Amino acid sequence: MPFPDVDGARRGAADESPWRRSLDGRWRFLLVDRPADAPGGWQEPGFDDGAWRDIDVPGCWTRQGTGDLPHYTNIIMPWPLEPPAPPDPNPTGLHRTTFRVPRAWRGRQVVLHVGGAESLVAVWCNGAFVGMGKDSRLPTELDLTPHLASGPNQLALVVVRYCDATWIEDQDHWWHGGLHRPVHLEARGRHHLADLVVRADLDPRSSVGHLGVHALHGGPGGPPEGWTVRAWVETARGRTVLGPATAAFSRHDRTHPLAELVSAYAHIGPVATAELTGPVDPWSAETPTRYRLLVELVDDAGATTEAVAQWVGFRRVEVRDRRLLINGQPVLVAGVNRHDHHPDTGKTLTVDDLRDDIVAMKRHNVNAVRTAHYPNDHRFLDLCDEYGLYVVAEADVESHARHASLCHDPRYQHAMVERVQRLVQRDRNHACVIAWSLGNESGHGPAHDAAAAWARAADPSRPVQYEGALHEAWGQVGSDRQRLAPPSPSVRLTSDVVCPMYASVDAIVEWARWAEETGLDDRPLILCEYSHAMGNSNGSLHEYWHAFETEAALQGGFVWDWMDQGLRELDEHGREYWAYGGHFGDQPNDANFCINGLVGPDREPHFGLRELMWLARPVWIEGTSRRGRLRVHNRRWFSDLSDLEAHWDLSVDGEVVQRGRAAMPDVGPRSSGMLDLALDAPRPGPGERAVLTVRSRLRRSRPWAPSGHEVAWDQVEVARSRDGRPAPRGSGDPLRVDVDDDGTLLGLRHGQRQLVVGDIVPWLWRAPTDNDGVAQGWMAEVSGVRRRWLEWGLDRLELRRLGYTVRREGDSAVIRVRHELAGAGEITAEHRMTLQVHADGTIGVDHRFRIPDEWDDLPRVGVRFEAPAELAQLRWLGLGPDETYPDRRAAALFGRHGSPVADQYHPFVVPQEHGAHVDTEWFELVDGRGRGLRVELDPAAVVTARPHSDEALTAATTIAELEASAATQVHIDAAVRGLGTGACGPDTAPPYRVGPGRYRLGWTLRSI
């Protein structure tokens, strides 16, 4: 961005340069069915567009009430043709606006910058055709100068929704149409800086930075004699740290035949190169220190004709010895994949929207982003430089629908290579970019090899990666052993990093050990996609992280993905919901396969994000043999712990008995130290345990979080009594069991107050998660265990009462009931329940289950009952405060937790199973006065209490359809199936599945 002087460049923002003018705002707009339907002369200045409507630019017309709607597909194209054909009809948007050229711009070149247009944009100025572009996610820049007039100028842009290039933009996201990124004009001098290439290297051992500045002259005839470039580096406050240095432009010498011969070999073009060296502070995601590079274009009289400013960060990226090294350290990648997405505006985002994403990532210990599957908005990378995120920048190349063919189609070769070139040219000055990705799911062909070679030659400072080169070895059924083979030369050329997607933990561990033992592959492995976060998901994330931390060549990965790509809509009753594929009449579609984020469309975190946050925490604390003496491990790579302090509490069976705070020990990166707390010796009672919880919080505000923000938490058990049971709690007032004549339980009450409504019934069904089996679209036919559950009839089991007795045993009344649970094909399970009404007013309940061998993978084994809605508060002792499942519980803390029952509902875009709490020792459901029901569990069990039934959650396809129950739905389970990531990736691991055999539940009810 050019400025007239250094002061302007130093202060400048995009809208403050006198040589740049935004064209964002309201444009005149007409949507037609196809390009040929455009009215004659529509691009002419005198055309009457009074009947047209206004539209926001930037903006997707598919989100502005034009009648043309979003369309979602993942793999398949939205039309049944062959490349390179686009469909007919083909929605086409005609855009018109006017502008005036400031007088100060006279004699300068005026360039139109279109930040992004989906998918083809063609431009006319004052009726004259200027040019066109077909790369939806990178700018199109066109010279308007020959077509300008004094006074008003008419600018006309046509955007065609689909074109031949759309076949290599077949990414897993919504198809929109429009000018979705900002549009502006820029005035460039007759002689100007056409490009600035910056390489900011760092010697990690000495912290000496080396900056290479390569300035390309723009303008006719090359730079005039005597013109130079002056460059220096300063801090954000203006203190010079490197330079200044002055460099002359390389010139082609034509003065003598011999000189011209030498020049033919030595002349590198109209480029001035300045080199600056000196001590600097390194840039990393932990410490994103930026410096301002100022570059002046100086004429032969010594006057500044143009100045530009560029933020730079000094760091070094290398791949060697089976490591990706950043400043010499093998940083563990806690990454996410990210689309440009907004629930209201589609692919149009403001700077604040982009910042919100980054702030949320930083607050959850995410340190890296893969720009899936195209260059994200360039302002996002500016913010990654500023806040500190590593970026794998991906080219706008994906031919998923023709995975095996277009990579070998010569008609598409140039476009594939050019898109990688343009990505590198746009983003290479960003410190945050640590690798280039050649695209996604486009097979492997000559274009990828050519693009990789070009990228390495143009930017040797970064590695190149591409999953498609590994797909044959890692991504096909039956090829598990093939990955354990030396990579071919072509694969090595195309990918410096082993970056498979959705490989299992066992597969990556096996590869890492094979590579270490044989030495046949010296590259690091960083998963480009893993732990598919669709719905209630991210099971076994802790097992991936255990592998990352114990196998040297495994260096993390990028969770798919950051945000649910739902679009905010209202149904016919005015109820809000998040729309996905098919909700706009879009056929074909891939339903809710775009709903796979760690956060919702409104950026509300899902529980998987908290699990990732804990696994990627910057500090880990463990106990030692002495109470109150803790070992603190600094898991950072570049910074100490001086910005953190420890907040701790000691609790006995969940009741806090002591609190405090302490300064963190002086611990450097990747080091450990001791923390001593002034801890009173705890004395747990019978059956109780004392735990110490330490929360690591920011001592002072950071740009991405306020002081006190919690970045890590750990828990240490310091004492436990193995004898006896905790003292009972509750009023001891008698509970009454209501039973009808055939032995059906009608409920439990305390006096006239109902505590359990209706029967306590055995229950094996759960509302399927997306990983259990996607319920929408074609994937419902092929994915998950949901089909087997339905075939077994688990959602409609017939409950047959086989026996019922009531008798007195001492001071107790004992009710015994035996059930048979009959599924499809007369396969049956058995359930026995014993209720013992004790004289002390409590009721003991014992359940025994026998699950047949045929049902080898069940949702759950347990019981369900209803509690009155007025018992609206849930309290429990166990793991929390979030929901937990057998394979997603690493981030949980033991203690007393509580919430309104209503808050146990989590609004997944497609309603599904949620809200479980494993290893619960007791729970209470109480009203506003603290009166209600207490259940003590022996052994500890899985407890769920929420306002929606399994039937309602199963039936609803959107949150608008979900109706709350009249009573609280309570589940107590001996076992529940884990979550896994089976919608795309490994299913729930065998240890977390629920198989056949015998199960027991025991619990005691009390009134409180």
Coordinates of C-alpha atoms in Angstrom, one line a residue, residues 567-840:
L567 CA -26.3 -20.3 8.2
R568 CA -28.8 -18.5 10.4
E569 CA -32.4 -19.0 9.2
L570 CA -36.0 -18.8 10.4
D571 CA -38.4 -21.7 9.9
E572 CA -42.1 -21.2 8.9
H573 CA -43.0 -20.6 12.5
G574 CA -40.4 -17.8 13.0
R575 CA -38.0 -20.1 15.0
E576 CA -34.3 -19.6 14.5
Y577 CA -32.1 -22.5 13.4
W578 CA -28.8 -23.2 11.7
A579 CA -29.3 -24.2 8.1
Y580 CA -27.1 -26.8 6.3
G581 CA -27.2 -28.6 2.9
G582 CA -30.7 -29.2 1.6
H583 CA -32.4 -26.4 3.6
F584 CA -32.3 -24.1 0.6
G585 CA -33.7 -26.6 -1.9
D586 CA -30.1 -27.2 -3.0
Q587 CA -29.8 -30.6 -4.8
P588 CA -27.6 -32.5 -4.8
N589 CA -26.2 -31.7 -1.3
D590 CA -24.2 -33.2 1.5
A591 CA -26.6 -32.3 4.3
N592 CA -24.9 -31.5 7.5
F593 CA -21.4 -32.5 6.6
C594 CA -20.5 -28.9 6.8
I595 CA -21.4 -28.9 10.5
N596 CA -18.1 -30.1 11.9
G597 CA -16.6 -27.3 14.0
L598 CA -15.1 -27.0 17.4
V599 CA -17.3 -23.9 17.8
G600 CA -20.9 -23.4 16.6
P601 CA -21.9 -21.0 13.9
D602 CA -22.1 -18.3 16.6
R603 CA -18.6 -19.2 17.9
E604 CA -20.1 -20.9 21.0
P605 CA -17.4 -23.5 22.0
H606 CA -18.3 -27.1 21.8
F607 CA -16.9 -29.4 24.5
G608 CA -14.2 -30.8 22.2
L609 CA -12.5 -27.4 22.2
R610 CA -12.1 -27.5 25.9
E611 CA -10.5 -31.0 25.6
L612 CA -8.1 -29.6 23.0
M613 CA -7.4 -26.6 25.1
W614 CA -6.4 -28.7 28.1
L615 CA -4.2 -31.1 26.0
A616 CA -2.4 -28.1 24.5
R617 CA -2.0 -26.3 27.8
P618 CA 1.3 -24.4 28.2
V619 CA 2.0 -25.6 31.7
W620 CA 1.5 -29.0 33.3
I621 CA 1.5 -29.5 37.1
E622 CA 1.9 -32.8 38.9
G623 CA 2.2 -33.8 42.5
T624 CA 5.2 -35.3 44.3
S625 CA 5.6 -37.4 47.4
R626 CA 5.2 -34.4 49.7
R627 CA 1.8 -32.8 50.1
G628 CA 1.7 -29.3 48.7
R629 CA 4.9 -29.7 46.8
L630 CA 4.3 -29.7 43.1
R631 CA 6.4 -30.1 40.0
V632 CA 5.7 -27.5 37.3
H633 CA 6.5 -28.3 33.7
N634 CA 6.8 -25.5 31.3
R635 CA 5.5 -26.9 27.9
R636 CA 6.3 -23.7 26.0
W637 CA 9.1 -23.6 23.5
F638 CA 10.3 -20.0 23.8
S639 CA 9.0 -18.3 26.9
D640 CA 9.1 -18.7 30.6
L641 CA 6.2 -18.7 33.1
S642 CA 6.6 -15.3 34.5
D643 CA 3.3 -14.2 32.9
L644 CA 1.3 -16.8 34.9
E645 CA 0.3 -17.3 38.5
A646 CA -1.1 -20.3 40.2
H647 CA -4.6 -20.2 41.9
W648 CA -5.2 -23.3 43.9
D649 CA -7.9 -24.8 46.1
L650 CA -7.9 -27.9 48.3
S651 CA -11.2 -29.8 48.5
V652 CA -12.4 -32.8 50.4
D653 CA -15.1 -34.8 48.5
G654 CA -15.7 -31.6 46.5
E655 CA -16.0 -29.2 49.4
V656 CA -13.3 -26.5 49.3
V657 CA -11.5 -26.3 52.6
Q658 CA -8.5 -24.0 51.7
R659 CA -7.6 -21.6 48.9
G660 CA -4.6 -19.6 47.8
R661 CA -2.5 -18.2 45.1
A662 CA 1.2 -18.4 44.4
A663 CA 3.8 -17.1 41.9
M664 CA 5.0 -19.6 39.3
P665 CA 8.6 -20.7 39.8
D666 CA 11.3 -19.4 37.6
V667 CA 11.1 -22.0 34.9
G668 CA 12.4 -21.6 31.4
P669 CA 11.1 -23.1 28.2
R670 CA 10.8 -26.9 28.2
S671 CA 12.0 -27.0 31.8
S672 CA 10.6 -27.9 35.2
G673 CA 10.7 -26.5 38.7
M674 CA 9.1 -26.9 42.1
L675 CA 6.1 -25.0 43.5
D676 CA 5.6 -25.2 47.3
L677 CA 2.1 -24.3 48.6
A678 CA 1.2 -23.4 52.2
L679 CA -1.1 -26.4 52.4
D680 CA -2.8 -27.7 55.6
A681 CA -2.7 -31.5 55.8
P682 CA -6.2 -32.7 54.7
R683 CA -8.1 -35.3 56.7
P684 CA -10.7 -36.9 54.4
G685 CA -13.5 -38.8 56.1
P686 CA -14.6 -42.4 55.4
G687 CA -14.7 -43.0 51.6
E688 CA -13.7 -39.4 50.9
R689 CA -10.7 -38.0 48.9
A690 CA -8.9 -34.8 49.1
V691 CA -7.7 -33.2 45.8
L692 CA -5.7 -30.2 45.0
T693 CA -6.7 -28.2 42.0
V694 CA -4.3 -25.7 40.5
R695 CA -5.4 -23.2 37.8
S696 CA -2.8 -21.3 35.8
R697 CA -3.9 -17.8 35.0
L698 CA -2.6 -14.8 33.2
R699 CA -1.1 -12.2 35.6
R700 CA -1.7 -9.4 33.2
S701 CA -3.8 -8.8 30.2
R702 CA -2.7 -9.9 26.8
P703 CA -4.1 -8.7 23.4
W704 CA -6.2 -11.8 23.3
A705 CA -7.3 -12.2 26.9
P706 CA -7.8 -10.2 30.1
S707 CA -5.8 -10.8 33.2
G708 CA -7.1 -13.8 35.2
H709 CA -7.8 -15.8 32.0
E710 CA -7.2 -19.4 32.7
V711 CA -4.8 -21.1 30.3
A712 CA -4.4 -24.4 32.2
W713 CA -5.7 -26.5 35.0
D714 CA -4.5 -29.6 36.8
Q715 CA -5.6 -31.7 39.7
V716 CA -3.6 -33.8 42.1
E717 CA -5.1 -36.3 44.6
V718 CA -3.3 -35.7 47.9
A719 CA -5.2 -38.1 50.2
R720 CA -7.9 -40.7 50.2
S721 CA -9.7 -42.8 52.7
R722 CA -10.3 -46.3 51.4
D723 CA -12.5 -47.3 54.3
G724 CA -16.3 -47.0 54.5
R725 CA -18.6 -44.8 52.6
P726 CA -19.2 -41.0 53.0
A727 CA -21.7 -40.0 55.6
P728 CA -25.2 -40.0 54.0
R729 CA -26.8 -36.6 53.2
G730 CA -30.4 -35.8 53.1
S731 CA -33.4 -35.3 55.3
G732 CA -34.1 -39.0 56.0
D733 CA -37.8 -38.3 55.6
P734 CA -39.5 -41.4 54.2
L735 CA -40.0 -41.8 50.4
R736 CA -43.1 -43.5 49.1
V737 CA -43.2 -45.9 46.2
D738 CA -46.3 -45.8 44.1
V739 CA -47.0 -49.1 42.3
D740 CA -50.2 -50.2 40.4
D741 CA -51.8 -53.6 40.5
D742 CA -49.6 -55.2 37.8
G743 CA -46.4 -54.0 39.4
T744 CA -45.7 -51.0 37.2
L745 CA -43.9 -48.3 39.1
L746 CA -45.9 -45.1 39.1
G747 CA -43.3 -42.9 40.8
L748 CA -41.6 -42.0 44.0
R749 CA -42.7 -39.2 46.2
H750 CA -41.8 -37.5 49.5
G751 CA -45.0 -36.7 51.2
Q752 CA -47.2 -35.2 48.5
R753 CA -44.2 -34.1 46.5
Q754 CA -43.4 -36.1 43.4
L755 CA -39.7 -36.9 43.0
V756 CA -39.8 -39.5 40.2
V757 CA -42.6 -39.4 37.7
G758 CA -43.6 -42.8 36.3
D759 CA -41.5 -45.9 35.9
I760 CA -37.8 -46.5 36.1
V761 CA -37.2 -48.4 32.8
P762 CA -34.1 -50.2 31.4
W763 CA -32.8 -48.2 28.4
L764 CA -30.3 -49.1 25.7
W765 CA -30.9 -46.4 23.1
R766 CA -29.4 -42.9 22.7
A767 CA -30.1 -40.2 20.2
P768 CA -27.3 -40.9 17.7
T769 CA -24.4 -38.6 17.4
D770 CA -23.1 -37.7 14.0
N771 CA -20.3 -40.2 14.7
D772 CA -22.8 -42.9 15.5
G773 CA -24.2 -42.4 12.0
V774 CA -25.0 -39.2 10.1
A775 CA -28.8 -39.0 10.0
Q776 CA -29.1 -36.6 7.0
G777 CA -28.4 -37.1 3.3
W778 CA -26.7 -40.0 1.5
M779 CA -24.2 -40.6 4.3
A780 CA -27.1 -41.9 6.4
E781 CA -27.0 -45.0 4.2
V782 CA -23.3 -45.8 4.6
S783 CA -21.9 -44.5 7.9
G784 CA -21.7 -45.5 11.5
V785 CA -23.3 -48.0 13.8
R786 CA -26.6 -46.2 13.8
R787 CA -27.9 -48.5 11.0
R788 CA -27.2 -51.6 13.1
W789 CA -28.9 -50.1 16.1
L790 CA -32.0 -49.4 14.1
E791 CA -31.9 -52.9 12.5
W792 CA -31.7 -54.3 16.0
G793 CA -34.7 -52.2 17.0
L794 CA -33.0 -50.5 19.9
D795 CA -35.0 -47.4 19.5
R796 CA -38.3 -49.3 19.8
L797 CA -37.5 -52.2 22.2
E798 CA -40.5 -54.0 23.6
L799 CA -40.3 -54.1 27.4
R800 CA -41.9 -57.3 28.7
R801 CA -42.5 -57.8 32.4
L802 CA -41.6 -61.4 33.2
G803 CA -41.9 -61.3 37.0
Y804 CA -42.9 -59.1 39.9
T805 CA -42.8 -59.6 43.7
V806 CA -43.3 -57.5 46.8
R807 CA -42.3 -58.8 50.2
R808 CA -41.0 -57.6 53.5
E809 CA -37.4 -58.4 54.5
G810 CA -36.8 -57.2 58.1
D811 CA -37.6 -53.5 58.3
S812 CA -37.6 -53.1 54.5
A813 CA -40.1 -53.6 51.8
V814 CA -38.5 -55.2 48.7
I815 CA -39.9 -55.0 45.2
R816 CA -38.3 -57.2 42.5
V817 CA -39.1 -56.9 38.8
R818 CA -37.7 -58.9 35.9
H819 CA -37.9 -57.6 32.3
E820 CA -37.1 -58.8 28.9
L821 CA -36.1 -56.3 26.3
A822 CA -37.1 -57.6 22.9
G823 CA -35.6 -56.2 19.7
A824 CA -35.9 -57.1 16.1
G825 CA -35.6 -60.8 15.3
E826 CA -36.7 -61.7 18.9
I827 CA -33.2 -61.0 20.2
T828 CA -33.6 -60.2 23.9
A829 CA -31.7 -58.7 26.8
E830 CA -32.6 -59.3 30.4
H831 CA -33.0 -56.8 33.2
R832 CA -33.6 -57.3 36.9
M833 CA -34.4 -54.5 39.3
T834 CA -34.7 -54.6 43.0
L835 CA -36.1 -51.7 45.0
Q836 CA -35.6 -51.9 48.8
V837 CA -37.6 -49.4 50.8
H838 CA -35.6 -48.9 54.0
A839 CA -37.0 -47.8 57.4
D840 CA -34.7 -44.8 57.4

